[in-house]
């Protein structure tokens, strides 16, 4: 008995220290994802007139986009209790992220990429939720989104999603460019408002005055076709992602969140590039049809 008690008293503080270390690693992972590749701030932080993110209002909510069938605002996801998600548990945040359902049962709408986020691993989803609990609380009331389309939900509740092994560089790149970074959501062609996975990476989607910008952008073809990034070097692709500089040295324009992508690690960039080079090459998408302006 004596030895057991001694062991317990010796081991308990050790277990406590290990748990604290795990929590620390989890928060670091969450910070990395939210502040770089996952690009949550691209929608949840207001943009300044030059297209960069307002550092004073990080994750405090913002206008996202006005489409014919909806007008979307990204809510305040800082821990402010009244205007943010301060009283949500980490489980509730994970459920919103992967299932698209709020604690009050309301189904969340586009353009947040729930169809992709469903495949975020448990480790990463909980890391994101844990990190969100630690960002500075900002009081900011955000308008509610309005949808003139039904929001039936995104499928059965997400159960357990295992980690994607990093030594499988193409699979890990696919995980980063899909579920985590949703690069492939912007860069896969939408037909009549529905993503067409047969045109993976082909681009051609128009982002008109998204985030209140005065300009529109069209997502690029990032398949390994010569119309896409087939003739680009790895360095040119990485520079486009992290610095927003095109192949000819020209400045690319947001909606793509280059400012956040600057923090993506070299290892993750290598994985993304390897994955992009592995997808089927597709010629340029047909010229986008401009929506008519209401006068
Ligand atoms: C493309 C834009 C976009 C991106 C990127 C995005 N979100 Fe959202 N998010 C939204 C919109 C819009 C809503 C509200 C939808 C609605 O009103 O039904 C939302 C809702 C939420 C909610 C529910 C909040 C509430 O009060 O209802 C949470 C939590 C959330 N997002 C977290 C995240 C996290 C974490 C990330 C990054 C991994 C992220 N979002 C990335 C646009 C985005
Ligand atoms: C919110 C939508 C959006 C997201 C998310 C996004 N992109 Fe983009 N991307 C664009 C748009 C729009 C352009 C074109 C910008 C321009 O022409 O000025 C672009 C341009 C590019 C280019 C330059 C290609 C060229 O021909 O000029 C590359 C490479 C690229 N994106 C890769 C990625 C990768 C990899 C990710 C994820 C880490 C990503 N994008 C996430 C919208 C997005």
PDB file of N, CA and C in Angstrom, residues 84-120:
ATOM      1  N   UNK A  84     -19.869  37.235 -29.184  1.00  0.00           N
ATOM      2  CA  UNK A  84     -19.046  36.208 -29.807  1.00  0.00           C
ATOM      3  C   UNK A  84     -19.479  34.823 -29.373  1.00  0.00           C
ATOM      4  N   UNK A  85     -18.517  33.896 -29.257  1.00  0.00           N
ATOM      5  CA  UNK A  85     -18.867  32.520 -28.901  1.00  0.00           C
ATOM      6  C   UNK A  85     -18.242  32.127 -27.559  1.00  0.00           C
ATOM      7  N   UNK A  86     -18.151  33.138 -26.656  1.00  0.00           N
ATOM      8  CA  UNK A  86     -17.504  32.939 -25.359  1.00  0.00           C
ATOM      9  C   UNK A  86     -18.127  31.848 -24.514  1.00  0.00           C
ATOM     10  N   UNK A  87     -19.453  31.622 -24.657  1.00  0.00           N
ATOM     11  CA  UNK A  87     -20.049  30.596 -23.796  1.00  0.00           C
ATOM     12  C   UNK A  87     -20.226  29.260 -24.533  1.00  0.00           C
ATOM     13  N   UNK A  88     -19.612  29.098 -25.703  1.00  0.00           N
ATOM     14  CA  UNK A  88     -19.656  27.805 -26.392  1.00  0.00           C
ATOM     15  C   UNK A  88     -18.569  26.895 -25.831  1.00  0.00           C
ATOM     16  N   UNK A  89     -18.872  25.604 -25.719  1.00  0.00           N
ATOM     17  CA  UNK A  89     -17.829  24.651 -25.339  1.00  0.00           C
ATOM     18  C   UNK A  89     -17.001  24.310 -26.584  1.00  0.00           C
ATOM     19  N   UNK A  90     -15.860  23.672 -26.341  1.00  0.00           N
ATOM     20  CA  UNK A  90     -15.028  23.291 -27.478  1.00  0.00           C
ATOM     21  C   UNK A  90     -15.749  22.264 -28.361  1.00  0.00           C
ATOM     22  N   UNK A  91     -16.517  21.371 -27.744  1.00  0.00           N
ATOM     23  CA  UNK A  91     -17.316  20.421 -28.533  1.00  0.00           C
ATOM     24  C   UNK A  91     -18.302  21.157 -29.442  1.00  0.00           C
ATOM     25  N   UNK A  92     -18.900  22.213 -28.910  1.00  0.00           N
ATOM     26  CA  UNK A  92     -19.875  22.970 -29.699  1.00  0.00           C
ATOM     27  C   UNK A  92     -19.205  23.689 -30.875  1.00  0.00           C
ATOM     28  N   UNK A  93     -17.989  24.171 -30.643  1.00  0.00           N
ATOM     29  CA  UNK A  93     -17.260  24.833 -31.736  1.00  0.00           C
ATOM     30  C   UNK A  93     -16.921  23.810 -32.826  1.00  0.00           C
ATOM     31  N   UNK A  94     -16.478  22.623 -32.403  1.00  0.00           N
ATOM     32  CA  UNK A  94     -16.142  21.570 -33.370  1.00  0.00           C
ATOM     33  C   UNK A  94     -17.384  21.180 -34.172  1.00  0.00           C
ATOM     34  N   UNK A  95     -18.526  21.108 -33.510  1.00  0.00           N
ATOM     35  CA  UNK A  95     -19.769  20.736 -34.191  1.00  0.00           C
ATOM     36  C   UNK A  95     -20.144  21.801 -35.222  1.00  0.00           C
ATOM     37  N   UNK A  96     -19.977  23.079 -34.854  1.00  0.00           N
ATOM     38  CA  UNK A  96     -20.275  24.147 -35.816  1.00  0.00           C
ATOM     39  C   UNK A  96     -19.345  24.031 -37.019  1.00  0.00           C
ATOM     40  N   UNK A  97     -18.077  23.760 -36.744  1.00  0.00           N
ATOM     41  CA  UNK A  97     -17.059  23.718 -37.799  1.00  0.00           C
ATOM     42  C   UNK A  97     -17.281  22.542 -38.752  1.00  0.00           C
ATOM     43  N   UNK A  98     -17.530  21.359 -38.203  1.00  0.00           N
ATOM     44  CA  UNK A  98     -17.585  20.170 -39.072  1.00  0.00           C
ATOM     45  C   UNK A  98     -18.996  19.762 -39.480  1.00  0.00           C
ATOM     46  N   UNK A  99     -19.985  20.048 -38.632  1.00  0.00           N
ATOM     47  CA  UNK A  99     -21.363  19.661 -38.970  1.00  0.00           C
ATOM     48  C   UNK A  99     -22.177  20.843 -39.479  1.00  0.00           C
ATOM     49  N   UNK A 100     -21.670  22.076 -39.253  1.00  0.00           N
ATOM     50  CA  UNK A 100     -22.437  23.239 -39.683  1.00  0.00           C
ATOM     51  C   UNK A 100     -23.700  23.436 -38.874  1.00  0.00           C
ATOM     52  N   UNK A 101     -23.652  23.059 -37.593  1.00  0.00           N
ATOM     53  CA  UNK A 101     -24.819  23.223 -36.724  1.00  0.00           C
ATOM     54  C   UNK A 101     -24.401  23.996 -35.465  1.00  0.00           C
ATOM     55  N   UNK A 102     -25.191  25.030 -35.124  1.00  0.00           N
ATOM     56  CA  UNK A 102     -24.914  25.811 -33.921  1.00  0.00           C
ATOM     57  C   UNK A 102     -25.453  25.096 -32.674  1.00  0.00           C
ATOM     58  N   UNK A 103     -25.006  25.508 -31.480  1.00  0.00           N
ATOM     59  CA  UNK A 103     -25.527  24.884 -30.250  1.00  0.00           C
ATOM     60  C   UNK A 103     -27.042  24.997 -30.139  1.00  0.00           C
ATOM     61  N   UNK A 104     -27.637  26.070 -30.693  1.00  0.00           N
ATOM     62  CA  UNK A 104     -29.099  26.209 -30.617  1.00  0.00           C
ATOM     63  C   UNK A 104     -29.804  25.399 -31.710  1.00  0.00           C
ATOM     64  N   UNK A 105     -29.046  24.622 -32.489  1.00  0.00           N
ATOM     65  CA  UNK A 105     -29.644  23.735 -33.483  1.00  0.00           C
ATOM     66  C   UNK A 105     -29.767  24.347 -34.876  1.00  0.00           C
ATOM     67  N   UNK A 106     -29.549  25.663 -34.984  1.00  0.00           N
ATOM     68  CA  UNK A 106     -29.677  26.306 -36.297  1.00  0.00           C
ATOM     69  C   UNK A 106     -28.548  25.819 -37.219  1.00  0.00           C
ATOM     70  N   UNK A 107     -28.953  25.479 -38.469  1.00  0.00           N
ATOM     71  CA  UNK A 107     -27.963  25.043 -39.466  1.00  0.00           C
ATOM     72  C   UNK A 107     -27.308  26.274 -40.074  1.00  0.00           C
ATOM     73  N   UNK A 108     -25.986  26.244 -40.150  1.00  0.00           N
ATOM     74  CA  UNK A 108     -25.238  27.370 -40.716  1.00  0.00           C
ATOM     75  C   UNK A 108     -25.229  27.279 -42.237  1.00  0.00           C
ATOM     76  N   UNK A 109     -25.106  28.444 -42.880  1.00  0.00           N
ATOM     77  CA  UNK A 109     -25.182  28.481 -44.345  1.00  0.00           C
ATOM     78  C   UNK A 109     -23.861  28.838 -44.999  1.00  0.00           C
ATOM     79  N   UNK A 110     -23.862  28.901 -46.341  1.00  0.00           N
ATOM     80  CA  UNK A 110     -22.653  29.236 -47.075  1.00  0.00           C
ATOM     81  C   UNK A 110     -22.245  30.697 -46.829  1.00  0.00           C
ATOM     82  N   UNK A 111     -21.004  31.080 -47.219  1.00  0.00           N
ATOM     83  CA  UNK A 111     -20.063  30.279 -47.992  1.00  0.00           C
ATOM     84  C   UNK A 111     -19.034  29.541 -47.135  1.00  0.00           C
ATOM     85  N   UNK A 112     -19.237  29.414 -45.826  1.00  0.00           N
ATOM     86  CA  UNK A 112     -18.267  28.628 -45.062  1.00  0.00           C
ATOM     87  C   UNK A 112     -18.294  27.191 -45.590  1.00  0.00           C
ATOM     88  N   UNK A 113     -17.096  26.597 -45.757  1.00  0.00           N
ATOM     89  CA  UNK A 113     -16.973  25.367 -46.548  1.00  0.00           C
ATOM     90  C   UNK A 113     -17.197  24.102 -45.727  1.00  0.00           C
ATOM     91  N   UNK A 114     -18.410  23.935 -45.196  1.00  0.00           N
ATOM     92  CA  UNK A 114     -18.654  22.787 -44.311  1.00  0.00           C
ATOM     93  C   UNK A 114     -18.403  21.459 -45.012  1.00  0.00           C
ATOM     94  N   UNK A 115     -18.746  21.385 -46.316  1.00  0.00           N
ATOM     95  CA  UNK A 115     -18.550  20.127 -47.036  1.00  0.00           C
ATOM     96  C   UNK A 115     -17.075  19.700 -46.983  1.00  0.00           C
ATOM     97  N   UNK A 116     -16.173  20.671 -46.965  1.00  0.00           N
ATOM     98  CA  UNK A 116     -14.737  20.349 -46.836  1.00  0.00           C
ATOM     99  C   UNK A 116     -14.364  20.137 -45.381  1.00  0.00           C
ATOM    100  N   UNK A 117     -14.887  21.005 -44.501  1.00  0.00           N
ATOM    101  CA  UNK A 117     -14.486  20.974 -43.091  1.00  0.00           C
ATOM    102  C   UNK A 117     -14.898  19.681 -42.400  1.00  0.00           C
ATOM    103  N   UNK A 118     -15.875  18.968 -42.951  1.00  0.00           N
ATOM    104  CA  UNK A 118     -16.278  17.672 -42.372  1.00  0.00           C
ATOM    105  C   UNK A 118     -15.087  16.740 -42.212  1.00  0.00           C
ATOM    106  N   UNK A 119     -14.094  16.859 -43.104  1.00  0.00           N
ATOM    107  CA  UNK A 119     -12.959  15.932 -43.082  1.00  0.00           C
ATOM    108  C   UNK A 119     -11.749  16.465 -42.301  1.00  0.00           C
ATOM    109  N   UNK A 120     -11.913  17.553 -41.563  1.00  0.00           N
ATOM    110  CA  UNK A 120     -10.825  17.989 -40.679  1.00  0.00           C
ATOM    111  C   UNK A 120     -10.688  16.951 -39.563  1.00  0.00           C
TER     112      UNK A 120
END
